[in-house]
Amino acid sequence: MMLKIAGYFIQVEEDANLLANQSRIGEYSPYEQKIRLSNNLNGQQKDETLIHEILEAINDIYELGLDHNEQLCKLSVAIHQILTDNKHLLNVSGFYG
């Protein structure tokens, strides 16, 4: 999947090397312009992790200086909940189906 964020094309792919049991379930690489998600995640976990990594990309591209634990993690959970519970507003059924 390809996303466009602030004019940048960001490739999104699953990666078997990211292990959920080691707390590495997703990562954003500004150098490669790539988001990697663990291939061991269920649909809800993938969606929430993708939102988190998108926020990481926005934080990096726009140099927002958001704190990872205090702001990005909480924002990703909140945005996932809003999109999941209000599908009728944005016609969103999940990023992966």
CSV table of C-alpha atoms in Angstrom, one decimal:
chain,number,residue,atom,x,y,z
A,1,MET,CA,0.0,0.0,0.0
A,2,MET,CA,1.2,3.5,-0.7
A,3,LEU,CA,0.2,6.6,1.3
A,4,LYS,CA,0.8,10.2,0.5
A,5,ILE,CA,1.7,12.4,3.5
A,6,ALA,CA,2.6,16.1,3.0
A,7,GLY,CA,3.6,15.4,-0.6
A,8,TYR,CA,5.8,12.4,0.3
A,9,PHE,CA,4.9,8.9,-0.9
A,10,ILE,CA,5.3,6.5,2.0
A,11,GLN,CA,5.3,2.7,1.3
A,12,VAL,CA,3.5,0.6,3.8
A,13,GLU,CA,4.4,-3.1,4.1
A,14,GLU,CA,4.3,-6.0,6.5
A,15,ASP,CA,7.5,-7.2,7.9
A,16,ALA,CA,8.1,-10.6,9.5
A,17,ASN,CA,11.2,-9.2,11.3
A,18,LEU,CA,9.1,-7.0,13.5
A,19,LEU,CA,8.0,-9.1,16.4
A,20,ALA,CA,5.0,-8.2,18.5
A,21,ASN,CA,6.3,-10.0,21.5
A,22,GLN,CA,9.3,-7.7,21.5
A,23,SER,CA,7.2,-4.5,21.4
A,24,ARG,CA,8.3,-3.8,17.9
A,25,ILE,CA,5.1,-3.9,16.0
A,26,GLY,CA,5.6,-1.0,13.7
A,27,GLU,CA,8.2,1.5,12.6
A,28,TYR,CA,8.5,4.5,10.3
A,29,SER,CA,11.7,5.2,8.4
A,30,PRO,CA,12.0,8.7,7.1
A,31,TYR,CA,15.2,7.8,5.2
A,32,GLU,CA,13.4,5.0,3.3
A,33,GLN,CA,10.0,6.7,3.3
A,34,LYS,CA,8.5,3.5,4.6
A,35,ILE,CA,6.2,2.2,7.3
A,36,ARG,CA,6.6,-1.4,8.4
A,37,LEU,CA,4.0,-3.3,10.3
A,38,SER,CA,4.5,-6.7,12.0
A,39,ASN,CA,2.8,-9.4,10.0
A,40,ASN,CA,1.6,-11.0,13.2
A,41,LEU,CA,-1.0,-8.4,14.1
A,42,ASN,CA,-4.8,-8.9,13.9
A,43,GLY,CA,-6.9,-6.3,11.9
A,44,GLN,CA,-7.5,-4.0,14.8
A,45,GLN,CA,-3.8,-4.0,15.9
A,46,LYS,CA,-2.7,-3.3,12.3
A,47,ASP,CA,-5.1,-0.4,12.0
A,48,GLU,CA,-4.0,1.1,15.3
A,49,THR,CA,-0.4,0.6,14.5
A,50,LEU,CA,-0.7,2.1,11.1
A,51,ILE,CA,-2.4,5.2,12.6
A,52,HIS,CA,0.5,5.4,15.1
A,53,GLU,CA,3.1,5.2,12.4
A,54,ILE,CA,1.3,7.8,10.2
A,55,LEU,CA,1.4,10.1,13.2
A,56,GLU,CA,5.2,9.4,13.6
A,57,ALA,CA,5.6,10.4,9.9
A,58,ILE,CA,3.6,13.6,10.4
A,59,ASN,CA,5.6,14.4,13.5
A,60,ASP,CA,8.8,13.9,11.6
A,61,ILE,CA,7.8,15.7,8.3
A,62,TYR,CA,6.3,18.7,10.0
A,63,GLU,CA,8.9,18.7,12.9
A,64,LEU,CA,6.1,18.9,15.5
A,65,GLY,CA,8.3,17.6,18.3
A,66,LEU,CA,5.5,15.5,19.8
A,67,ASP,CA,6.6,13.2,22.6
A,68,HIS,CA,6.3,9.5,21.6
A,69,ASN,CA,4.8,8.1,24.9
A,70,GLU,CA,2.9,11.1,26.1
A,71,GLN,CA,1.4,12.3,22.9
A,72,LEU,CA,1.8,10.0,19.9
A,73,CYS,CA,0.8,6.8,21.6
A,74,LYS,CA,-2.3,8.4,23.2
A,75,LEU,CA,-3.3,10.2,20.0
A,76,SER,CA,-3.0,7.0,17.9
A,77,VAL,CA,-5.3,5.1,20.3
A,78,ALA,CA,-7.8,8.0,20.4
A,79,ILE,CA,-7.9,8.4,16.6
A,80,HIS,CA,-8.3,4.7,16.1
A,81,GLN,CA,-11.2,4.6,18.5
A,82,ILE,CA,-12.9,7.6,16.8
A,83,LEU,CA,-12.5,6.1,13.3
A,84,THR,CA,-13.7,2.6,14.5
A,85,ASP,CA,-16.7,3.8,16.4
A,86,ASN,CA,-17.8,6.4,13.8
A,87,LYS,CA,-17.4,4.6,10.5
A,88,HIS,CA,-20.5,6.4,9.2
A,89,LEU,CA,-18.8,9.8,9.4
A,90,LEU,CA,-15.8,9.0,7.1
A,91,ASN,CA,-17.1,5.8,5.5
A,92,VAL,CA,-14.1,4.0,7.0
A,93,SER,CA,-14.3,0.2,7.4
A,94,GLY,CA,-10.7,-0.3,8.5
A,95,PHE,CA,-7.5,0.2,6.7
A,96,TYR,CA,-7.2,-3.5,5.8
A,97,GLY,CA,-10.8,-4.3,5.0
